[in-house]
PDB file of N, CA and C in Angstrom:
ATOM      1  N   UNK A 263      31.745  25.130  44.199  1.00  0.00           N
ATOM      2  CA  UNK A 263      33.360  25.448  43.767  1.00  0.00           C
ATOM      3  C   UNK A 263      33.595  23.984  43.020  1.00  0.00           C
ATOM      4  N   UNK A 264      32.679  22.945  43.167  1.00  0.00           N
ATOM      5  CA  UNK A 264      33.511  21.650  42.405  1.00  0.00           C
ATOM      6  C   UNK A 264      33.074  22.470  40.847  1.00  0.00           C
ATOM      7  N   UNK A 265      32.285  22.745  40.773  1.00  0.00           N
ATOM      8  CA  UNK A 265      31.739  22.763  38.581  1.00  0.00           C
ATOM      9  C   UNK A 265      32.608  24.176  38.413  1.00  0.00           C
ATOM     10  N   UNK A 266      32.905  25.316  39.278  1.00  0.00           N
ATOM     11  CA  UNK A 266      33.629  25.790  38.719  1.00  0.00           C
ATOM     12  C   UNK A 266      35.028  25.247  38.337  1.00  0.00           C
ATOM     13  N   UNK A 267      35.602  24.375  39.545  1.00  0.00           N
ATOM     14  CA  UNK A 267      36.972  23.467  38.961  1.00  0.00           C
ATOM     15  C   UNK A 267      36.710  22.574  37.743  1.00  0.00           C
ATOM     16  N   UNK A 268      35.326  22.013  38.028  1.00  0.00           N
ATOM     17  CA  UNK A 268      35.398  20.765  36.545  1.00  0.00           C
ATOM     18  C   UNK A 268      35.597  21.759  35.007  1.00  0.00           C
ATOM     19  N   UNK A 269      34.586  23.372  35.471  1.00  0.00           N
ATOM     20  CA  UNK A 269      34.507  24.005  34.357  1.00  0.00           C
ATOM     21  C   UNK A 269      35.649  24.304  33.377  1.00  0.00           C
ATOM     22  N   UNK A 270      36.959  24.815  35.032  1.00  0.00           N
ATOM     23  CA  UNK A 270      38.337  25.167  34.121  1.00  0.00           C
ATOM     24  C   UNK A 270      39.090  24.117  34.011  1.00  0.00           C
ATOM     25  N   UNK A 271      38.587  22.744  34.275  1.00  0.00           N
ATOM     26  CA  UNK A 271      39.955  21.389  33.980  1.00  0.00           C
ATOM     27  C   UNK A 271      39.416  21.342  32.535  1.00  0.00           C
ATOM     28  N   UNK A 272      37.727  21.489  32.269  1.00  0.00           N
ATOM     29  CA  UNK A 272      37.147  21.185  30.805  1.00  0.00           C
ATOM     30  C   UNK A 272      38.121  22.030  30.035  1.00  0.00           C
ATOM     31  N   UNK A 273      37.932  23.576  30.270  1.00  0.00           N
ATOM     32  CA  UNK A 273      38.594  24.685  29.242  1.00  0.00           C
ATOM     33  C   UNK A 273      40.096  24.218  29.057  1.00  0.00           C
ATOM     34  N   UNK A 274      40.857  23.783  30.261  1.00  0.00           N
ATOM     35  CA  UNK A 274      42.251  24.165  30.022  1.00  0.00           C
ATOM     36  C   UNK A 274      42.347  22.420  29.194  1.00  0.00           C
ATOM     37  N   UNK A 275      41.626  21.744  29.260  1.00  0.00           N
ATOM     38  CA  UNK A 275      41.551  20.600  28.490  1.00  0.00           C
ATOM     39  C   UNK A 275      41.340  20.343  26.813  1.00  0.00           C
ATOM     40  N   UNK A 276      40.083  21.399  26.569  1.00  0.00           N
ATOM     41  CA  UNK A 276      40.151  22.187  25.429  1.00  0.00           C
ATOM     42  C   UNK A 276      40.919  22.951  24.422  1.00  0.00           C
ATOM     43  N   UNK A 277      41.883  23.403  25.529  1.00  0.00           N
ATOM     44  CA  UNK A 277      42.548  24.669  25.149  1.00  0.00           C
ATOM     45  C   UNK A 277      43.900  23.467  24.592  1.00  0.00           C
ATOM     46  N   UNK A 278      44.467  22.712  25.118  1.00  0.00           N
ATOM     47  CA  UNK A 278      45.195  21.708  25.311  1.00  0.00           C
ATOM     48  C   UNK A 278      44.870  21.157  23.912  1.00  0.00           C
ATOM     49  N   UNK A 279      43.742  20.571  23.519  1.00  0.00           N
ATOM     50  CA  UNK A 279      43.339  20.074  22.475  1.00  0.00           C
ATOM     51  C   UNK A 279      43.311  20.811  21.140  1.00  0.00           C
ATOM     52  N   UNK A 280      43.022  22.079  21.430  1.00  0.00           N
ATOM     53  CA  UNK A 280      43.144  23.315  20.152  1.00  0.00           C
ATOM     54  C   UNK A 280      44.972  23.198  20.080  1.00  0.00           C
ATOM     55  N   UNK A 281      45.526  23.345  20.946  1.00  0.00           N
ATOM     56  CA  UNK A 281      47.348  23.525  20.760  1.00  0.00           C
ATOM     57  C   UNK A 281      47.073  22.694  20.046  1.00  0.00           C
ATOM     58  N   UNK A 282      47.228  21.572  20.248  1.00  0.00           N
ATOM     59  CA  UNK A 282      47.945  19.957  19.501  1.00  0.00           C
ATOM     60  C   UNK A 282      46.978  20.187  18.255  1.00  0.00           C
ATOM     61  N   UNK A 283      45.979  20.396  17.863  1.00  0.00           N
ATOM     62  CA  UNK A 283      45.381  20.326  16.532  1.00  0.00           C
ATOM     63  C   UNK A 283      45.962  21.490  15.743  1.00  0.00           C
ATOM     64  N   UNK A 284      46.510  22.400  16.438  1.00  0.00           N
ATOM     65  CA  UNK A 284      47.174  23.779  15.413  1.00  0.00           C
ATOM     66  C   UNK A 284      48.121  23.236  15.421  1.00  0.00           C
ATOM     67  N   UNK A 285      48.786  22.888  16.562  1.00  0.00           N
ATOM     68  CA  UNK A 285      50.104  22.251  15.821  1.00  0.00           C
ATOM     69  C   UNK A 285      50.369  21.174  14.800  1.00  0.00           C
ATOM     70  N   UNK A 286      49.460  20.337  14.888  1.00  0.00           N
ATOM     71  CA  UNK A 286      49.214  19.223  14.000  1.00  0.00           C
ATOM     72  C   UNK A 286      49.200  20.045  12.004  1.00  0.00           C
ATOM     73  N   UNK A 287      48.498  20.826  12.600  1.00  0.00           N
ATOM     74  CA  UNK A 287      47.535  21.468  11.531  1.00  0.00           C
ATOM     75  C   UNK A 287      48.707  22.286  10.472  1.00  0.00           C
ATOM     76  N   UNK A 288      49.209  23.151  11.468  1.00  0.00           N
ATOM     77  CA  UNK A 288      50.105  23.944  11.195  1.00  0.00           C
ATOM     78  C   UNK A 288      51.869  22.536  10.522  1.00  0.00           C
ATOM     79  N   UNK A 289      51.767  21.537  10.991  1.00  0.00           N
ATOM     80  CA  UNK A 289      52.679  20.743  10.486  1.00  0.00           C
ATOM     81  C   UNK A 289      52.732  19.794   9.353  1.00  0.00           C
ATOM     82  N   UNK A 290      51.327  19.704   9.038  1.00  0.00           N
ATOM     83  CA  UNK A 290      50.641  19.016   7.567  1.00  0.00           C
ATOM     84  C   UNK A 290      50.564  20.164   6.584  1.00  0.00           C
ATOM     85  N   UNK A 291      50.305  21.578   6.835  1.00  0.00           N
ATOM     86  CA  UNK A 291      50.647  22.495   5.443  1.00  0.00           C
ATOM     87  C   UNK A 291      51.446  22.411   4.993  1.00  0.00           C
ATOM     88  N   UNK A 292      52.867  22.662   5.430  1.00  0.00           N
ATOM     89  CA  UNK A 292      53.944  22.381   4.412  1.00  0.00           C
ATOM     90  C   UNK A 292      54.185  21.066   3.872  1.00  0.00           C
ATOM     91  N   UNK A 293      53.544  19.800   4.209  1.00  0.00           N
ATOM     92  CA  UNK A 293      53.435  18.852   3.417  1.00  0.00           C
ATOM     93  C   UNK A 293      52.426  18.655   2.514  1.00  0.00           C
ATOM     94  N   UNK A 294      51.334  19.232   2.976  1.00  0.00           N
ATOM     95  CA  UNK A 294      50.482  19.426   1.549  1.00  0.00           C
ATOM     96  C   UNK A 294      50.731  20.320   0.385  1.00  0.00           C
ATOM     97  N   UNK A 295      51.556  21.110   0.998  1.00  0.00           N
ATOM     98  CA  UNK A 295      51.884  22.120  -0.126  1.00  0.00           C
ATOM     99  C   UNK A 295      53.252  21.298  -1.112  1.00  0.00           C
ATOM    100  N   UNK A 296      53.633  20.718  -0.491  1.00  0.00           N
ATOM    101  CA  UNK A 296      54.983  19.659  -1.159  1.00  0.00           C
ATOM    102  C   UNK A 296      54.094  19.130  -1.814  1.00  0.00           C
ATOM    103  N   UNK A 297      53.288  18.447  -1.569  1.00  0.00           N
ATOM    104  CA  UNK A 297      52.568  17.193  -2.500  1.00  0.00           C
ATOM    105  C   UNK A 297      52.318  17.674  -3.176  1.00  0.00           C
ATOM    106  N   UNK A 298      51.222  19.052  -3.171  1.00  0.00           N
ATOM    107  CA  UNK A 298      50.614  19.620  -4.048  1.00  0.00           C
ATOM    108  C   UNK A 298      51.932  20.104  -5.354  1.00  0.00           C
ATOM    109  N   UNK A 299      52.956  21.018  -4.736  1.00  0.00           N
ATOM    110  CA  UNK A 299      53.686  20.673  -5.296  1.00  0.00           C
ATOM    111  C   UNK A 299      54.767  20.198  -6.600  1.00  0.00           C
ATOM    112  N   UNK A 300      54.710  18.690  -5.894  1.00  0.00           N
ATOM    113  CA  UNK A 300      54.847  17.524  -6.688  1.00  0.00           C
ATOM    114  C   UNK A 300      53.892  17.093  -7.847  1.00  0.00           C
ATOM    115  N   UNK A 301      52.422  17.326  -7.287  1.00  0.00           N
ATOM    116  CA  UNK A 301      51.605  16.810  -8.336  1.00  0.00           C
ATOM    117  C   UNK A 301      51.455  17.659  -9.326  1.00  0.00           C
ATOM    118  N   UNK A 302      51.769  18.781  -8.853  1.00  0.00           N
ATOM    119  CA  UNK A 302      51.496  19.769 -10.154  1.00  0.00           C
ATOM    120  C   UNK A 302      52.825  19.780 -10.961  1.00  0.00           C
ATOM    121  N   UNK A 303      53.985  19.178 -10.707  1.00  0.00           N
ATOM    122  CA  UNK A 303      54.941  19.259 -11.464  1.00  0.00           C
ATOM    123  C   UNK A 303      54.704  18.190 -12.547  1.00  0.00           C
ATOM    124  N   UNK A 304      54.350  16.816 -11.503  1.00  0.00           N
ATOM    125  CA  UNK A 304      54.160  14.987 -12.350  1.00  0.00           C
ATOM    126  C   UNK A 304      52.986  15.848 -13.938  1.00  0.00           C
ATOM    127  N   UNK A 305      51.855  16.763 -13.367  1.00  0.00           N
ATOM    128  CA  UNK A 305      50.970  16.906 -13.775  1.00  0.00           C
ATOM    129  C   UNK A 305      51.517  17.732 -15.389  1.00  0.00           C
ATOM    130  N   UNK A 306      52.388  18.763 -15.163  1.00  0.00           N
ATOM    131  CA  UNK A 306      52.605  19.687 -16.381  1.00  0.00           C
ATOM    132  C   UNK A 306      53.630  18.829 -17.127  1.00  0.00           C
ATOM    133  N   UNK A 307      54.527  17.495 -16.556  1.00  0.00           N
ATOM    134  CA  UNK A 307      55.541  16.540 -17.220  1.00  0.00           C
ATOM    135  C   UNK A 307      54.537  15.862 -18.060  1.00  0.00           C
ATOM    136  N   UNK A 308      53.366  15.138 -17.218  1.00  0.00           N
ATOM    137  CA  UNK A 308      52.489  14.485 -18.188  1.00  0.00           C
ATOM    138  C   UNK A 308      51.628  15.378 -19.592  1.00  0.00           C
ATOM    139  N   UNK A 309      50.914  16.075 -19.016  1.00  0.00           N
ATOM    140  CA  UNK A 309      50.875  17.273 -19.965  1.00  0.00           C
ATOM    141  C   UNK A 309      51.574  17.364 -21.093  1.00  0.00           C
ATOM    142  N   UNK A 310      52.997  17.781 -20.906  1.00  0.00           N
ATOM    143  CA  UNK A 310      53.824  17.973 -22.352  1.00  0.00           C
ATOM    144  C   UNK A 310      54.014  16.832 -22.442  1.00  0.00           C
ATOM    145  N   UNK A 311      54.191  15.512 -21.789  1.00  0.00           N
ATOM    146  CA  UNK A 311      54.775  14.129 -22.982  1.00  0.00           C
ATOM    147  C   UNK A 311      53.250  14.103 -23.929  1.00  0.00           C
ATOM    148  N   UNK A 312      52.133  14.299 -23.358  1.00  0.00           N
ATOM    149  CA  UNK A 312      50.828  13.924 -24.234  1.00  0.00           C
ATOM    150  C   UNK A 312      51.097  15.033 -25.285  1.00  0.00           C
ATOM    151  N   UNK A 313      51.299  16.513 -25.351  1.00  0.00           N
ATOM    152  CA  UNK A 313      50.867  17.338 -26.191  1.00  0.00           C
ATOM    153  C   UNK A 313      52.109  16.733 -27.739  1.00  0.00           C
ATOM    154  N   UNK A 314      53.363  16.398 -26.935  1.00  0.00           N
ATOM    155  CA  UNK A 314      54.420  16.012 -27.839  1.00  0.00           C
ATOM    156  C   UNK A 314      53.722  14.534 -28.444  1.00  0.00           C
ATOM    157  N   UNK A 315      53.341  13.859 -28.038  1.00  0.00           N
ATOM    158  CA  UNK A 315      52.600  12.397 -28.790  1.00  0.00           C
ATOM    159  C   UNK A 315      51.474  12.963 -29.831  1.00  0.00           C
TER     160      UNK A 315
END
């Protein structure tokens, strides 16, 4: 009985960690996208400036 209890506890703990990591990744995706978009815009601006020279 104790072994089963420990296993279920481990499973629930693992699931909780998975859910937390999923929430974090979901939160990070838009931030990463925004950073990529900003860097892309800056790079385009830089490229235009260098071409003008």
